[in-house]
Short mmCIF file of C-alpha atoms in Angstrom, two decimals:
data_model
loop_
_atom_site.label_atom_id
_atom_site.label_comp_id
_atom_site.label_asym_id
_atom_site.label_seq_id
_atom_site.Cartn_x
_atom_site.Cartn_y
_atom_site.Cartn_z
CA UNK Q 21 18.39 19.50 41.52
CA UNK Q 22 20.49 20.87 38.37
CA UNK Q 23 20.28 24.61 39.59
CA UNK Q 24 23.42 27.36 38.56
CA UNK Q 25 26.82 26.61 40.63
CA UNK Q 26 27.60 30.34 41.30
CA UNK Q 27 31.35 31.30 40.91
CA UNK Q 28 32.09 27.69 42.00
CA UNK Q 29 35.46 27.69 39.95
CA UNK Q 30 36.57 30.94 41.33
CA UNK Q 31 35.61 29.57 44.70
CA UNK Q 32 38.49 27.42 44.33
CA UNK Q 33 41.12 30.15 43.77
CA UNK Q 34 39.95 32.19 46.94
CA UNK Q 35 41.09 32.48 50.18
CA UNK Q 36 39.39 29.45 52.16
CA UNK Q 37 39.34 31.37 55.55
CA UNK Q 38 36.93 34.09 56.36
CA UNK Q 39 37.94 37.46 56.90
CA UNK Q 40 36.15 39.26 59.94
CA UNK Q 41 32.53 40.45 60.05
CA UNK Q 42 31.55 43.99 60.29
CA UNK Q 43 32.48 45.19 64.00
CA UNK Q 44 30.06 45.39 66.42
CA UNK Q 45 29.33 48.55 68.61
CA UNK Q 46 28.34 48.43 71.97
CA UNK Q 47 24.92 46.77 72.57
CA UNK Q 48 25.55 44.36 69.45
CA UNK Q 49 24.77 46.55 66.86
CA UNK Q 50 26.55 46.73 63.49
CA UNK Q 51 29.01 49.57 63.55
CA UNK Q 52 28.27 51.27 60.81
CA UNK Q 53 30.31 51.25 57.32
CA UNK Q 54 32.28 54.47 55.77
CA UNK Q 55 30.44 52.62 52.30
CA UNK Q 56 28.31 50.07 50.74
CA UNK Q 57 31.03 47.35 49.01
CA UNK Q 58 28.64 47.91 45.86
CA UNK Q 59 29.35 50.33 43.23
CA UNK Q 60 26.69 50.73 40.06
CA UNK Q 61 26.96 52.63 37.09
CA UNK Q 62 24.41 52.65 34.41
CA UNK Q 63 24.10 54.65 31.17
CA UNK Q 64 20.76 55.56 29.97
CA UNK Q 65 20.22 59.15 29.50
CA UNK Q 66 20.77 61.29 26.25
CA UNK Q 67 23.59 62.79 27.83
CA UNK Q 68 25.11 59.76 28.90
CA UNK Q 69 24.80 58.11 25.69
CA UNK Q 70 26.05 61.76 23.94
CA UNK Q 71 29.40 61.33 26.69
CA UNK Q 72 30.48 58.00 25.31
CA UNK Q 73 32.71 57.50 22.07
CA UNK Q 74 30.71 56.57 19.13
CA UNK Q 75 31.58 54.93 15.91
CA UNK Q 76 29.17 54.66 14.00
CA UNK Q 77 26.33 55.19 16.62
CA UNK Q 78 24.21 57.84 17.38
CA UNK Q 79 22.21 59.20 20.58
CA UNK Q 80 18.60 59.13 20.52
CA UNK Q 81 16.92 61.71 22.59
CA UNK Q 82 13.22 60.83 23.60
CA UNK Q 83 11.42 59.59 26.62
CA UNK Q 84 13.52 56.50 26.41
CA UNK Q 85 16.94 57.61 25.39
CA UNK Q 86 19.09 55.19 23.91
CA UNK Q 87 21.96 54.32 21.18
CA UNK Q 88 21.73 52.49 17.87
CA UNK Q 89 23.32 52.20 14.72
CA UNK Q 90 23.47 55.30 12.61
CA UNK Q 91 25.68 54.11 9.53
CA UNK Q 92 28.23 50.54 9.51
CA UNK Q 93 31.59 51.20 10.87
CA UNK Q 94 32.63 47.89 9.51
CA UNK Q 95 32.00 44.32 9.01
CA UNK Q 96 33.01 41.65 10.50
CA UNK Q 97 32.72 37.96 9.82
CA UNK Q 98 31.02 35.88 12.84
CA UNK Q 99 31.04 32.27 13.02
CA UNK Q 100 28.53 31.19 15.37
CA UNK Q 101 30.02 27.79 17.19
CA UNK Q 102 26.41 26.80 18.60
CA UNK Q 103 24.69 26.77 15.15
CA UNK Q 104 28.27 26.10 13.03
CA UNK Q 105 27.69 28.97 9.98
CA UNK Q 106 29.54 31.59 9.74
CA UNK Q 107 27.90 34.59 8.48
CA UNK Q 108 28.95 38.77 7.76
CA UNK Q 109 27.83 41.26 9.46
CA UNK Q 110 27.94 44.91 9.35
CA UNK Q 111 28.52 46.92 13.32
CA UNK Q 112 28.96 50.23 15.05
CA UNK Q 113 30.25 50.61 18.31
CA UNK Q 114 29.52 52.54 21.30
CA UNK Q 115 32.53 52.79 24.12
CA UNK Q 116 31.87 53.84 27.24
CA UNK Q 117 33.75 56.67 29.44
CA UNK Q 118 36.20 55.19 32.07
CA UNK Q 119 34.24 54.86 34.91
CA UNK Q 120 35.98 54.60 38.69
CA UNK Q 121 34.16 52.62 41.05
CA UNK Q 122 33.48 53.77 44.93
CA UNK Q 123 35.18 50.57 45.95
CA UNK Q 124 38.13 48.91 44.22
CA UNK Q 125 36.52 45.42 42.89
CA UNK Q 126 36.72 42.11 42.88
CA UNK Q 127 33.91 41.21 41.36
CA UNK Q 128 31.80 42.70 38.28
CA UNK Q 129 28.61 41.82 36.45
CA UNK Q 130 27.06 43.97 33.53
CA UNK Q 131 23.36 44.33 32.14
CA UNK Q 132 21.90 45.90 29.46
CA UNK Q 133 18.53 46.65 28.07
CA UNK Q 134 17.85 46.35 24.60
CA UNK Q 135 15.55 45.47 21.68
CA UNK Q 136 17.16 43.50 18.65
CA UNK Q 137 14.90 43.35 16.03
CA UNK Q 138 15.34 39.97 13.54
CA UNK Q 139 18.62 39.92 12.19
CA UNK Q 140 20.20 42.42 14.32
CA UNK Q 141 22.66 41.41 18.11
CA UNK Q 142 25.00 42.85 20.38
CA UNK Q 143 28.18 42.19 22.19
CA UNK Q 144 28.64 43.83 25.48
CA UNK Q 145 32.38 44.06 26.87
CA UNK Q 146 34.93 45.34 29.53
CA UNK Q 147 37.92 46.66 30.00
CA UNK Q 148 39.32 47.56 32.88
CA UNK Q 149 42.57 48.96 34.58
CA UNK Q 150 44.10 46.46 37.91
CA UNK Q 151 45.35 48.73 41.07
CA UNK Q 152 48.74 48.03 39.79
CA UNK Q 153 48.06 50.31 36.69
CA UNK Q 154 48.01 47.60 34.23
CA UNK Q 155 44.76 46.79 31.70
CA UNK Q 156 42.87 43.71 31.13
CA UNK Q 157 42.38 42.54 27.59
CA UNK Q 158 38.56 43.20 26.53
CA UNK Q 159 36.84 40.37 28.10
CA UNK Q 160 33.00 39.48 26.24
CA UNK Q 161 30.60 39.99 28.78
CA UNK Q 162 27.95 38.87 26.43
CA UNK Q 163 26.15 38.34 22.81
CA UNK Q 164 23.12 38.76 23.16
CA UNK Q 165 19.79 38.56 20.77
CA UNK Q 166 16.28 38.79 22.01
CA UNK Q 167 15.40 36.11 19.31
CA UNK Q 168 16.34 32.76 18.18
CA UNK Q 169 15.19 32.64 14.59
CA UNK Q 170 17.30 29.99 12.68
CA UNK Q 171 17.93 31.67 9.20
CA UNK Q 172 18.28 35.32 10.68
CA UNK Q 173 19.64 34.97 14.22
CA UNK Q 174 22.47 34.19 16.34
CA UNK Q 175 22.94 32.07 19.56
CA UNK Q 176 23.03 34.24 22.63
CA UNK Q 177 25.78 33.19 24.00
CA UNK Q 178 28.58 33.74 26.90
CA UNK Q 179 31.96 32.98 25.80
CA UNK Q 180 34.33 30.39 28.01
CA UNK Q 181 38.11 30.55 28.44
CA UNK Q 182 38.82 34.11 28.97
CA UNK Q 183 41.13 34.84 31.57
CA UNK Q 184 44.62 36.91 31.64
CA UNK Q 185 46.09 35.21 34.46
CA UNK Q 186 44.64 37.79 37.09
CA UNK Q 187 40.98 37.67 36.50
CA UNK Q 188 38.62 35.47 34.60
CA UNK Q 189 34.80 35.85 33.34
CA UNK Q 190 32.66 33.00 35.12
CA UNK Q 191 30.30 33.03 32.67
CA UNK Q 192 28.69 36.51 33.27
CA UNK Q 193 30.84 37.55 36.12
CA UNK Q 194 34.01 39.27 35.64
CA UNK Q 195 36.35 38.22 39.41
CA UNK Q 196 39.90 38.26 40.43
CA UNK Q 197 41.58 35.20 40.28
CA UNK Q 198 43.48 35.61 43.62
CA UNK Q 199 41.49 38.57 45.71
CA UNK Q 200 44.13 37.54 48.97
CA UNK Q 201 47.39 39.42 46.46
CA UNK Q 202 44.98 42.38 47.76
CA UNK Q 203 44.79 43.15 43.42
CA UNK Q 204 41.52 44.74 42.80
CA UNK Q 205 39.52 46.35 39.75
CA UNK Q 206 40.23 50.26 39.85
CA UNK Q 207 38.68 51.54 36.88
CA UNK Q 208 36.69 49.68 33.79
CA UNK Q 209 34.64 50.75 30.79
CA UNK Q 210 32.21 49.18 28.60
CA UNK Q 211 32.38 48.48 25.11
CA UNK Q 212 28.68 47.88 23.43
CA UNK Q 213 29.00 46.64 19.74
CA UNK Q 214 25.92 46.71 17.84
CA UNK Q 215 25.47 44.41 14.84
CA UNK Q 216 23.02 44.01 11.43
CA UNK Q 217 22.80 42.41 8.34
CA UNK Q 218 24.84 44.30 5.67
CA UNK Q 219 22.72 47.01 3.82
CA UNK Q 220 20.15 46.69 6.77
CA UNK Q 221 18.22 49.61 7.97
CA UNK Q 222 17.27 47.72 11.10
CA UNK Q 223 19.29 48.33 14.17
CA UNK Q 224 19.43 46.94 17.94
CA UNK Q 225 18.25 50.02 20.26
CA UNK Q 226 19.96 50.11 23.65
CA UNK Q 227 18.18 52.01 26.57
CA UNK Q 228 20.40 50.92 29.19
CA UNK Q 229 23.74 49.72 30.11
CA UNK Q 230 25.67 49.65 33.29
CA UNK Q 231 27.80 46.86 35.72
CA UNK Q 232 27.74 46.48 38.77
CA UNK Q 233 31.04 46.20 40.88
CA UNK Q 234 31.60 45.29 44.12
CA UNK Q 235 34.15 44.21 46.85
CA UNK Q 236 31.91 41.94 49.42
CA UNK Q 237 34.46 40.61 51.91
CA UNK Q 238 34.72 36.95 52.38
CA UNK Q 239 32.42 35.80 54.90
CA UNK Q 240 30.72 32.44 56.39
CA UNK Q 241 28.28 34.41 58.00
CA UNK Q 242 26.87 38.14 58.01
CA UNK Q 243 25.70 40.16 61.47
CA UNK Q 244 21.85 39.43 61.97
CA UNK Q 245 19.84 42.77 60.73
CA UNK Q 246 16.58 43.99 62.75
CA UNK Q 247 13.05 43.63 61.62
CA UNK Q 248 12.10 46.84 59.89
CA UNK Q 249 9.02 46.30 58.04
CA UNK Q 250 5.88 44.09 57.98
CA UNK Q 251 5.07 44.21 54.16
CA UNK Q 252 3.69 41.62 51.36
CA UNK Q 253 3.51 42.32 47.96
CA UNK Q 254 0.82 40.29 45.39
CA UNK Q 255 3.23 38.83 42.51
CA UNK Q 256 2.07 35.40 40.59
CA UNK Q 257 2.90 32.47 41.40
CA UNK Q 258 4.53 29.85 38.98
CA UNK Q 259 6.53 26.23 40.12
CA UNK Q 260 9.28 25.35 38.05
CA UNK Q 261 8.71 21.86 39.12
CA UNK Q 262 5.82 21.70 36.94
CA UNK Q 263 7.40 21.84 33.54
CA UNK Q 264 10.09 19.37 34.74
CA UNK Q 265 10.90 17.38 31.41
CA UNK Q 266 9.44 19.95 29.24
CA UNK Q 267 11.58 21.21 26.32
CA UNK Q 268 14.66 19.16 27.36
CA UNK Q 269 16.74 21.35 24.90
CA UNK Q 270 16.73 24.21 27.35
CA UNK Q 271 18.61 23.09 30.40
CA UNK Q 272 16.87 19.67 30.71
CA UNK Q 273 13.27 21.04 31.07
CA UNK Q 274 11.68 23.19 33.86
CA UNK Q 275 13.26 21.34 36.81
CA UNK Q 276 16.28 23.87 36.52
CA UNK Q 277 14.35 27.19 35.53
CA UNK Q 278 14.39 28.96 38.59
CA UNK Q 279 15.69 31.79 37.38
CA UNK Q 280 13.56 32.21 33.82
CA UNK Q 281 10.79 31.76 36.68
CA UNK Q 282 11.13 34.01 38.90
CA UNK Q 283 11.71 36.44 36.03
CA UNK Q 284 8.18 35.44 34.92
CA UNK Q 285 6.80 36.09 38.30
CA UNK Q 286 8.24 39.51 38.52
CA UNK Q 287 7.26 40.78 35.04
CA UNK Q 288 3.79 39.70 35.38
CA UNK Q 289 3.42 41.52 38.77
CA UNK Q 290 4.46 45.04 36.56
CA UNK Q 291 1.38 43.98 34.42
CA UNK Q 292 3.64 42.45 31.51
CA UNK Q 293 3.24 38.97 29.90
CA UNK Q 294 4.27 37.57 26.32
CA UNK Q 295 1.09 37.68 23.86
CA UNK Q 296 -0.61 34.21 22.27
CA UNK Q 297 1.20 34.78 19.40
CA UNK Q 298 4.07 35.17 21.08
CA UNK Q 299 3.05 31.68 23.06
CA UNK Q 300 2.19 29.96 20.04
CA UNK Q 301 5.28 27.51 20.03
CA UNK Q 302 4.17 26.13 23.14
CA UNK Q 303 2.39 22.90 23.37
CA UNK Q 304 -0.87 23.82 24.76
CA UNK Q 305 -1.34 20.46 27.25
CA UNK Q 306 1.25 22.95 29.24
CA UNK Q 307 0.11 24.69 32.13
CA UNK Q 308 1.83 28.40 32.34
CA UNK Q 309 3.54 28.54 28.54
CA UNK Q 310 4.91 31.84 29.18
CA UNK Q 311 7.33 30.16 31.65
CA UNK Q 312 8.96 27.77 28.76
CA UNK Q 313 8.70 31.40 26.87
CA UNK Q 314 11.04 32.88 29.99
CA UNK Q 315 13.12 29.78 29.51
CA UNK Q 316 13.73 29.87 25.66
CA UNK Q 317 14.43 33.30 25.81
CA UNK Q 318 17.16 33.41 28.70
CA UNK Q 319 18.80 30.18 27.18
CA UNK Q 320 22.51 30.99 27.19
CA UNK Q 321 23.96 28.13 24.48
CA UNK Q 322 27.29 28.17 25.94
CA UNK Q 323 26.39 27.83 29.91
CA UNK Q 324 24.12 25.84 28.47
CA UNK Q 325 21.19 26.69 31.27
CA UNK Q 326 18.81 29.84 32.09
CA UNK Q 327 20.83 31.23 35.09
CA UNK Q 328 22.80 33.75 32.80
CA UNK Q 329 22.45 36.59 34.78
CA UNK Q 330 22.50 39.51 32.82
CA UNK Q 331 20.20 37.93 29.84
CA UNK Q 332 17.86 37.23 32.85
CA UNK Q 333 17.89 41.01 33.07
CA UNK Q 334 17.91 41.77 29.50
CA UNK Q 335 14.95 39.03 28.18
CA UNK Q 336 12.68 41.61 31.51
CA UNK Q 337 13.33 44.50 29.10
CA UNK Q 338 11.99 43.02 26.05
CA UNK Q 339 8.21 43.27 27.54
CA UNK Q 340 7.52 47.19 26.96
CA UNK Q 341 9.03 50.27 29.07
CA UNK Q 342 10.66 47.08 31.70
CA UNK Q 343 13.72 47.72 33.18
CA UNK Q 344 16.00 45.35 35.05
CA UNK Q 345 19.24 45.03 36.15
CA UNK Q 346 21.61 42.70 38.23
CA UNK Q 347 22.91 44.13 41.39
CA UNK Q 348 24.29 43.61 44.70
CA UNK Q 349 22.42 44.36 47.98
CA UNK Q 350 24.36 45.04 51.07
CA UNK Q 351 21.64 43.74 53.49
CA UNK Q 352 18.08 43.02 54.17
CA UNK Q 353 17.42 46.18 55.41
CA UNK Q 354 18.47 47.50 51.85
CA UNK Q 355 15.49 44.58 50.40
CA UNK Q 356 13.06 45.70 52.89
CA UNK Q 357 13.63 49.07 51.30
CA UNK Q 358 12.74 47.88 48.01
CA UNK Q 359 9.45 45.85 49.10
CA UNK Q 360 8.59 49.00 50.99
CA UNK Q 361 8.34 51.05 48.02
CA UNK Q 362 6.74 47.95 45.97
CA UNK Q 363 9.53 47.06 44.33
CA UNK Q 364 9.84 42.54 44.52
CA UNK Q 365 13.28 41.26 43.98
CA UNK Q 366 15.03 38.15 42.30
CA UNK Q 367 17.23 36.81 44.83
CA UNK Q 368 20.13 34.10 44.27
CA UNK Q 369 21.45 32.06 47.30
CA UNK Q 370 23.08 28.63 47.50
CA UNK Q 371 23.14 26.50 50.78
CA UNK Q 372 22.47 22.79 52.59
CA UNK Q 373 19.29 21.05 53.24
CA UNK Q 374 19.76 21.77 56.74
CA UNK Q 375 20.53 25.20 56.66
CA UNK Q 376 16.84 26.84 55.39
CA UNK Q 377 13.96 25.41 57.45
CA UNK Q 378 11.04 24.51 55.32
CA UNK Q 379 12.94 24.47 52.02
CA UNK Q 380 13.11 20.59 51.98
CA UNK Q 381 16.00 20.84 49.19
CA UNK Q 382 19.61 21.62 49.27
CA UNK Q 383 21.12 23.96 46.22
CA UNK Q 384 24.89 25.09 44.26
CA UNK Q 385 22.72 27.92 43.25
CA UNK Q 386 18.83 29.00 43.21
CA UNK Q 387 17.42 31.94 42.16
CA UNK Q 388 13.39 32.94 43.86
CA UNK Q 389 11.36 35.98 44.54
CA UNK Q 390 11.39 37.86 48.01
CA UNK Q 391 7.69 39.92 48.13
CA UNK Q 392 7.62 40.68 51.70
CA UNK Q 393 8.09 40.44 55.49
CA UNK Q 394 5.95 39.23 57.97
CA UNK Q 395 5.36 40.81 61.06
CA UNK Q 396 8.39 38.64 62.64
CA UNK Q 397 10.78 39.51 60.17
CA UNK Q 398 10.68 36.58 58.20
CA UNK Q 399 11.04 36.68 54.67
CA UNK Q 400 8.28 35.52 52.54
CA UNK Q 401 9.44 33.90 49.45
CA UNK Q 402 7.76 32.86 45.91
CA UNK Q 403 9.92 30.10 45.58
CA UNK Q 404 9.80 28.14 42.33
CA UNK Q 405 11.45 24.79 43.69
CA UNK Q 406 7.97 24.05 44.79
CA UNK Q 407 5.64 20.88 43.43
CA UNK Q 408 2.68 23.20 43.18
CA UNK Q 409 1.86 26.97 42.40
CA UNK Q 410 -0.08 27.26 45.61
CA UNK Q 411 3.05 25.79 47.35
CA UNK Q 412 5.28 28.43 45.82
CA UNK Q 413 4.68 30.86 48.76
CA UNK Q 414 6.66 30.44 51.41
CA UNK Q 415 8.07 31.85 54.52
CA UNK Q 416 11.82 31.53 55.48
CA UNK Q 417 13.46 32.06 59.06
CA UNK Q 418 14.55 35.65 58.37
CA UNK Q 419 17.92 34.59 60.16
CA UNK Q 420 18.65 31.58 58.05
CA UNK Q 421 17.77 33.20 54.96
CA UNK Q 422 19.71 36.59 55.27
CA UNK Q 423 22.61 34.83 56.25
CA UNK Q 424 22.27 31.93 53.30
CA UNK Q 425 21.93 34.97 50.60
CA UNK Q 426 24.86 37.56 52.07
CA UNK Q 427 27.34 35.14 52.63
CA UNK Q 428 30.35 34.72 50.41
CA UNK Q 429 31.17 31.43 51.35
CA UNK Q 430 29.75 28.44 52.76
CA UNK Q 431 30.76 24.60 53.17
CA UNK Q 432 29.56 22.19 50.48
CA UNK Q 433 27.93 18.53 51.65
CA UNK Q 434 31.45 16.79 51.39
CA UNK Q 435 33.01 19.96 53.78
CA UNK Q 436 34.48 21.95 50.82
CA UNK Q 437 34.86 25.57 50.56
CA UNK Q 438 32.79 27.08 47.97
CA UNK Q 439 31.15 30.51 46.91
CA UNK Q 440 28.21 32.37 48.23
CA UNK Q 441 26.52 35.12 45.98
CA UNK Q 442 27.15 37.96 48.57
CA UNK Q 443 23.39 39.33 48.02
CA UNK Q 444 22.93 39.26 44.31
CA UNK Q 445 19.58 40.17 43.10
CA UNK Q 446 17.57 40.98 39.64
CA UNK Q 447 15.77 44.24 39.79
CA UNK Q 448 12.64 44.83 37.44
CA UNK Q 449 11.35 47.78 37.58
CA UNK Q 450 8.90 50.14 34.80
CA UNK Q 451 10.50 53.27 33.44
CA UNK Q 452 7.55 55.51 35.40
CA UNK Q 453 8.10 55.29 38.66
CA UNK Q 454 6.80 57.00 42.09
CA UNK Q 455 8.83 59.00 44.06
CA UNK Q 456 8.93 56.60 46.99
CA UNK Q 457 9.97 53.65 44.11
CA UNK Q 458 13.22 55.87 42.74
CA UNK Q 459 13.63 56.67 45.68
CA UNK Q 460 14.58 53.59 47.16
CA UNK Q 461 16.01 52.31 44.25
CA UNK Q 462 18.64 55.04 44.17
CA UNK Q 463 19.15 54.40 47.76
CA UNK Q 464 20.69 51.02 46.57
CA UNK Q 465 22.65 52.78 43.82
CA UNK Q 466 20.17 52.25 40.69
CA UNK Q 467 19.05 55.08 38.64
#
């Protein structure tokens, strides 16, 4: 299966051993940690958006605050290297304060919210200061448009071959090159540059933005967690497998959209889907066109798939008052959390044949949809490397599959050392919310 290689260069640059596991206390329980290895930081409130440095930008108070273009700070030429024109446009720039995270990273991945009418983009970036006091350059994180029009639209795009020697961006994923130096991420802050037409009066509108750092130590396998909830959420069911060889343009057809999938599955369980017109592209011999609609519109040209986190994240909040963002969980106790409060969760894991019973496939990298617990424990899965939608439940050994998803490392099929996604997970979640849902979601550090 063609499915995302997480952080599989980096992998290669790492330390190869394993540091320890979390100590155990007496009676083999997990001692427990002075704090989570995840930091979050998100700005979407008036005042957040008033705290930043504008140029040319304004704050825009409302039930959905956000920042857009109040009047061109510039323009800029852009030549777009997946559709080879070159074309002006006029921006304005928002700049995040300098934000410190709990723990000194290793690893960071922004999202953002946003619409972008026709004609209009954004470029998300970081900067951030090392523990030995010295900067990174500004490293793109992301251009991103909602739409692909020809004549008035960019490529969404993430942008290779940016590295300083100490740190690189992996496509969406900012990580130090070496993390055994003991260098680590102090500080960072985001850069959001907004871009129109010249002489437009349409402007992208940004509700949220935010990264998520993190320090997850390097780890072949994590301490089994308890059973702490029996809990099973109704969320749709859609097989990738099915559109296998459909639209070939977008990552060789469906076979590889697990993650514009399970994207699908989660925004139709919060009572979102696209609209006919919006499915009128599709050819309509295809079962489930809103899927090749997830697909199209999480296409990053550069990666050259769907797995792009963060536009994962972003196409969610293009379906009205969505949410989502890419985070780190620190265990499944955090997840069962989440399902508790009815909140499913996008889940990307990498691992052997062998080493998830009932999978009957072995993955680099594979995004699917955790919606409960049965009364064992056991995760139950909407997996979309399944030949049927009826076969897209599934339940996985709850200690297989926490350990698969949490690890940071893992041995390939030839015995190589490569990269585990240390509990990364897509939230999607509406802007009104229950108690019990913000609740747990700022347990896990999102608000």
């Amino acid at each position: 299966m063609s499915r995302r290689s997480v952080l599989g260069a980096a992998a290669a640059l790492a330390a190869v051993a394993a540091t320890a596991s979390p100590a155990l206390a007496a009676g083999g329980r997990v001692a427990p940690r002075a704090q989570r290895p995840v930091s979050n930081r998100f700005w979407t409130s008036y005042a957040d958006w008033s705290a930043g440095t504008a140029n040319g930008t304004r704050a825009v108070a409302g039930a959905r605050p956000a920042v857009e273009i109040a009047k061109a700070a510039g323009t800029t030429d852009y030549a777009d290297p997946h559709t080879g024109k070159t074309a002006t446009w006029e921006y304005a720039r928002w700049t995040s304060p300098v934000h410190r995270p709990t723990v000194p990273a290793t690893e960071v991945v922004a999202s953002w919210n946003a619409r972008t009418p026709a004609g209009t983009w954004l470029q998300v970036e970081l900067q951030g200061t090392y523990s030995d006091g010295k900067k990174t350059p500004w490293y793109v994180l992301g251009r991103w448009t909602s739409g692909d029009d020809k004549e008035k639209d960019i490529r969404r795009t993430s942008v290779d071959d940016q590295s300083d020697g100490k740190s690189s961006i992996w496509t969406d994923t900012f990580s130090i090159d070496d993390t055994t130096t003991g260098l680590r991420l102090a500080s960072c802050r985001l850069r959001l540059t907004l871009y129109r037409k010249p002489g437009a009066t349409a402007t992208p509108t940004v509700w949220r933005l935010g990264a998520m750092a993190s320090a997850v130590p390097d780890r072949f396998t994590v301490p089994a967690s308890k059973p702490g909830l029996t809990k099973e959420l109704t969320v749709p069911r859609y097989s990738q497998e099915i559109h296998a060889g459909q639209y070939p343009e977008y990552d060789n057809g469906g076979e590889a959209w697990c993650s514009p999938t399970s994207s699908q599955m989660i925004i139709e369980f919060w009572g979102r889907k696209p609209t006919a017109d919006d499915l009128a592209w599709v050819d309509p011999s295809y079962a489930d066109p809103q899927v090749c609609h997830a697909a199209r519109h999480t296409f990053d040209y550069q990666y050259a798939g769907c797995g792009n986190w963060p536009f994962n994240a972003a196409y969610a909040s293009t379906y009205k008052d969505l949410q989502g963002v890419v985070t780190r969980l620190d265990s499944l106790t955090e997840l069962e959390s989440l399902i508790a409060a009815g909140i499913p969760a996008i889940t990307s894991q990498s691992f052997l044949k062998e080493e998830l019973t009932g999978a009957g496939y072995g993955t680099a990298g594979h995004l699917m949809t955790v919606i409960g617990f049965t009364a064992d424990g056991d995760v139950i899965a909407n997996d979309p490397a399944s030949p049927t939608n009826p076969a897209v439940r599934r339940v996985y050994k709850r200690r297989e599959w926490e350990n698969i998803w949490l690890r940071t490392k893992r041995y390939n099929a030839t015995g190589k050392v490569v990269s585990g996604t240390g509990g990364v997970c897509y939230l999607y979640f509406p802007t009104k919310l229950s108690a019990a849902q913000k609740s747990a979601l700022a347990a896990v550090g999102i608000r």
